[in-house]
mmCIF file of C-alpha atoms and ligand atoms in Angstrom:
data_model
loop_
_atom_site.group_PDB
_atom_site.id
_atom_site.type_symbol
_atom_site.label_atom_id
_atom_site.label_comp_id
_atom_site.label_asym_id
_atom_site.label_seq_id
_atom_site.Cartn_x
_atom_site.Cartn_y
_atom_site.Cartn_z
ATOM 1 C CA MET A 1 74.657 58.405 71.462
ATOM 2 C CA ARG A 2 70.999 57.601 71.994
ATOM 3 C CA THR A 3 68.554 60.354 70.997
ATOM 4 C CA TYR A 4 65.306 61.557 72.535
ATOM 5 C CA LYS A 5 62.540 63.961 71.508
ATOM 6 C CA VAL A 6 62.690 67.630 72.483
ATOM 7 C CA SER A 7 59.834 70.091 72.084
ATOM 8 C CA ILE A 8 60.057 73.795 72.781
ATOM 9 C CA VAL A 9 56.637 75.427 72.960
ATOM 10 C CA THR A 10 55.449 78.941 73.735
ATOM 11 C CA PRO A 11 51.973 80.494 74.201
ATOM 12 C CA ASP A 12 52.173 81.366 70.471
ATOM 13 C CA GLY A 13 52.792 77.755 69.451
ATOM 14 C CA PRO A 14 55.585 75.224 68.896
ATOM 15 C CA VAL A 15 59.044 76.595 68.071
ATOM 16 C CA TYR A 16 61.222 73.479 67.963
ATOM 17 C CA SER A 17 60.673 69.746 67.756
ATOM 18 C CA SER A 18 63.464 67.301 67.033
ATOM 19 C CA GLU A 19 65.473 64.303 68.180
ATOM 20 C CA VAL A 20 68.644 65.299 70.043
ATOM 21 C CA GLU A 21 71.477 63.581 71.901
ATOM 22 C CA MET A 22 71.907 66.272 74.527
ATOM 23 C CA ILE A 23 70.383 69.511 75.790
ATOM 24 C CA ILE A 24 72.326 72.076 77.735
ATOM 25 C CA ALA A 25 70.078 74.629 79.431
ATOM 26 C CA LYS A 26 70.395 77.194 82.185
ATOM 27 C CA ALA A 27 68.132 76.253 85.049
ATOM 28 C CA LYS A 28 67.743 78.811 87.854
ATOM 29 C CA SER A 29 69.922 76.512 89.953
ATOM 30 C CA GLY A 30 72.675 76.387 87.310
ATOM 31 C CA GLU A 31 73.512 74.850 83.962
ATOM 32 C CA ILE A 32 72.139 71.356 83.311
ATOM 33 C CA GLY A 33 73.054 68.824 80.639
ATOM 34 C CA ILE A 34 70.472 66.175 79.781
ATOM 35 C CA LEU A 35 71.105 62.862 78.070
ATOM 36 C CA TYR A 36 68.672 60.060 77.172
ATOM 37 C CA GLY A 37 67.305 58.329 80.254
ATOM 38 C CA HIS A 38 67.701 61.277 82.616
ATOM 39 C CA ILE A 39 65.698 61.048 85.816
ATOM 40 C CA PRO A 40 62.396 62.957 85.717
ATOM 41 C CA LEU A 41 62.801 66.606 86.626
ATOM 42 C CA VAL A 42 60.871 69.852 86.448
ATOM 43 C CA ALA A 43 62.912 73.016 86.798
ATOM 44 C CA PRO A 44 62.498 76.742 86.145
ATOM 45 C CA LEU A 45 64.778 78.129 83.447
ATOM 46 C CA GLN A 46 66.742 81.350 83.266
ATOM 47 C CA ILE A 47 66.681 83.576 80.209
ATOM 48 C CA GLY A 48 69.383 82.150 77.945
ATOM 49 C CA ALA A 49 70.364 80.120 74.904
ATOM 50 C CA VAL A 50 69.352 76.451 75.009
ATOM 51 C CA ARG A 51 71.908 74.273 73.211
ATOM 52 C CA LEU A 52 70.665 71.189 71.368
ATOM 53 C CA LYS A 53 73.317 68.718 70.246
ATOM 54 C CA ASN A 54 72.902 66.022 67.643
ATOM 55 C CA ASP A 55 75.204 64.353 65.106
ATOM 56 C CA GLY A 56 78.145 66.617 65.909
ATOM 57 C CA LYS A 57 76.069 69.770 65.390
ATOM 58 C CA THR A 58 74.799 72.260 67.949
ATOM 59 C CA GLU A 59 71.629 74.280 67.432
ATOM 60 C CA LEU A 60 70.780 77.248 69.616
ATOM 61 C CA VAL A 61 67.346 78.491 70.621
ATOM 62 C CA ALA A 62 66.821 81.759 72.514
ATOM 63 C CA VAL A 63 64.560 81.015 75.477
ATOM 64 C CA SER A 64 63.094 83.822 77.597
ATOM 65 C CA GLY A 65 62.550 81.842 80.762
ATOM 66 C CA GLY A 66 60.007 79.133 81.432
ATOM 67 C CA ILE A 67 60.058 75.554 82.623
ATOM 68 C CA ILE A 68 61.913 72.443 81.511
ATOM 69 C CA GLU A 69 60.161 69.115 82.036
ATOM 70 C CA VAL A 70 62.480 66.124 81.726
ATOM 71 C CA ARG A 71 61.165 62.601 81.279
ATOM 72 C CA PRO A 72 63.479 59.672 80.508
ATOM 73 C CA GLU A 73 62.565 59.594 76.804
ATOM 74 C CA GLU A 74 61.251 63.104 76.163
ATOM 75 C CA VAL A 75 61.971 66.683 77.176
ATOM 76 C CA THR A 76 59.587 69.620 76.899
ATOM 77 C CA ILE A 77 60.461 73.252 77.399
ATOM 78 C CA LEU A 78 57.497 75.533 78.061
ATOM 79 C CA ALA A 79 58.873 78.999 77.397
ATOM 80 C CA GLN A 80 57.430 82.488 77.757
ATOM 81 C CA ALA A 81 59.041 83.240 74.367
ATOM 82 C CA ALA A 82 61.515 81.315 72.218
ATOM 83 C CA GLU A 83 63.146 81.993 68.865
ATOM 84 C CA LEU A 84 65.308 80.025 66.441
ATOM 85 C CA PRO A 85 68.294 81.990 65.052
ATOM 86 C CA GLU A 86 66.554 82.661 61.722
ATOM 87 C CA GLN A 87 63.450 84.011 63.494
ATOM 88 C CA ILE A 88 65.368 86.718 65.299
ATOM 89 C CA ASP A 89 64.998 90.318 64.204
ATOM 90 C CA ILE A 90 68.498 91.510 65.032
ATOM 91 C CA GLU A 91 67.695 95.228 64.759
ATOM 92 C CA ARG A 92 64.857 94.825 67.230
ATOM 93 C CA ALA A 93 67.144 92.986 69.637
ATOM 94 C CA GLU A 94 69.895 95.635 69.299
ATOM 95 C CA LYS A 95 67.338 98.380 70.003
ATOM 96 C CA ALA A 96 65.940 96.496 72.997
ATOM 97 C CA LYS A 97 69.495 96.112 74.334
ATOM 98 C CA GLU A 98 70.185 99.833 73.956
ATOM 99 C CA ARG A 99 66.876 100.755 75.631
ATOM 100 C CA ALA A 100 67.591 98.457 78.559
ATOM 101 C CA GLU A 101 71.152 99.757 78.961
ATOM 102 C CA ASN A 102 69.903 103.363 78.995
ATOM 103 C CA ARG A 103 67.334 102.483 81.660
ATOM 104 C CA LEU A 104 69.983 100.804 83.777
ATOM 105 C CA GLN A 105 72.138 103.943 83.615
ATOM 106 C CA SER A 106 69.340 106.403 84.471
ATOM 107 C CA ASN A 107 67.627 107.047 87.802
ATOM 108 C CA HIS A 108 65.272 104.215 88.527
ATOM 109 C CA ASP A 109 63.372 102.426 91.216
ATOM 110 C CA ASP A 110 63.985 98.746 91.984
ATOM 111 C CA VAL A 111 61.124 97.515 89.803
ATOM 112 C CA ASP A 112 62.359 99.337 86.708
ATOM 113 C CA PHE A 113 65.880 98.157 87.400
ATOM 114 C CA LYS A 114 64.822 94.500 87.569
ATOM 115 C CA ARG A 115 62.685 94.867 84.436
ATOM 116 C CA ALA A 116 65.515 96.513 82.538
ATOM 117 C CA GLU A 117 67.932 93.789 83.639
ATOM 118 C CA LEU A 118 65.594 91.067 82.346
ATOM 119 C CA ALA A 119 65.027 92.951 79.078
ATOM 120 C CA LEU A 120 68.801 93.258 78.668
ATOM 121 C CA LYS A 121 69.228 89.514 79.236
ATOM 122 C CA ARG A 122 66.562 88.696 76.629
ATOM 123 C CA ALA A 123 68.164 91.032 74.103
ATOM 124 C CA MET A 124 71.686 89.706 74.727
ATOM 125 C CA THR A 125 70.473 86.113 74.424
ATOM 126 C CA ARG A 126 68.796 86.909 71.076
ATOM 127 C CA ILE A 127 71.937 88.610 69.789
ATOM 128 C CA ASP A 128 74.066 85.646 70.877
ATOM 129 C CA VAL A 129 71.725 83.102 69.229
ATOM 130 C CA TYR A 130 71.445 85.195 66.039
ATOM 131 C CA LYS A 131 75.243 85.079 65.668
ATOM 132 C CA HIS A 132 75.057 81.263 65.553
ATOM 133 C CA ARG A 133 72.634 81.093 62.614
ATOM 134 C CA SER A 134 73.807 78.939 59.736
HETATM 135 P P1 ATP B 1 60.970 94.048 72.662
HETATM 136 O O1 ATP B 1 61.280 95.126 73.662
HETATM 137 O O2 ATP B 1 61.750 94.211 71.382
HETATM 138 O O3 ATP B 1 59.485 93.830 72.461
HETATM 139 P P2 ATP B 1 61.014 91.876 74.558
HETATM 140 O O4 ATP B 1 62.197 91.161 75.135
HETATM 141 O O5 ATP B 1 60.261 92.755 75.503
HETATM 142 O O6 ATP B 1 61.533 92.687 73.266
HETATM 143 P P3 ATP B 1 59.285 89.611 74.643
HETATM 144 O O7 ATP B 1 58.211 90.150 75.558
HETATM 145 O O8 ATP B 1 60.311 88.690 75.210
HETATM 146 O O9 ATP B 1 60.023 90.850 73.904
HETATM 147 O O10 ATP B 1 58.615 88.878 73.396
HETATM 148 C C1 ATP B 1 57.366 89.278 72.813
HETATM 149 C C2 ATP B 1 57.225 88.540 71.490
HETATM 150 O O11 ATP B 1 58.121 89.107 70.536
HETATM 151 C C3 ATP B 1 57.586 87.062 71.558
HETATM 152 O O12 ATP B 1 56.741 86.367 70.683
HETATM 153 C C4 ATP B 1 59.026 86.997 71.059
HETATM 154 O O13 ATP B 1 59.313 85.756 70.454
HETATM 155 C C5 ATP B 1 59.044 88.132 70.049
HETATM 156 N N1 ATP B 1 60.347 88.816 69.953
HETATM 157 C C6 ATP B 1 60.888 89.682 70.835
HETATM 158 N N2 ATP B 1 62.060 90.168 70.404
HETATM 159 C C7 ATP B 1 62.278 89.577 69.196
HETATM 160 C C8 ATP B 1 63.336 89.656 68.229
HETATM 161 N N3 ATP B 1 64.402 90.433 68.406
HETATM 162 N N4 ATP B 1 63.223 88.908 67.116
HETATM 163 C C9 ATP B 1 62.140 88.124 66.908
HETATM 164 N N5 ATP B 1 61.129 87.994 67.777
HETATM 165 C C10 ATP B 1 61.186 88.709 68.910
#
């Protein structure tokens, strides 16, 4: 399958740059799969694992929301935060998950609830991606 360049960048700098055959990402409107030559597209992303496929292998990157910009021969993800499996501090993610779950169970206003839900999603995504490290 034909490959194209993917870059994942955050305010702290580049996290991933490689040739891939396919990206699977969770846009706010639903999951999207992108192959070489895709029509141009800009879409907001959900918090989730981005899957990058090449040569029969799948790499995962934890992406904490942002924007995907698709051009026919290049894709860029501008993320609020993004981590490769080996960059993830699993204890920190487990603690963040526990904190968020406790907040969701306690009395809260709507703002705290939403914040805790997003924190839980980030933590669960990191835990999921960490499990796929090689
Ligand atoms: P925490 O409550 O543990 O700070 P968070 O979800 O609020 O987690 P973010 O605001 O998404 O953290 O990220 C802040 C910075 O910390 C980013 O640079 C992100 O890549 C990094 N980061 C957050 N959690 C982890 C983790 N478990 N392992 C490695 N880096 C992390």
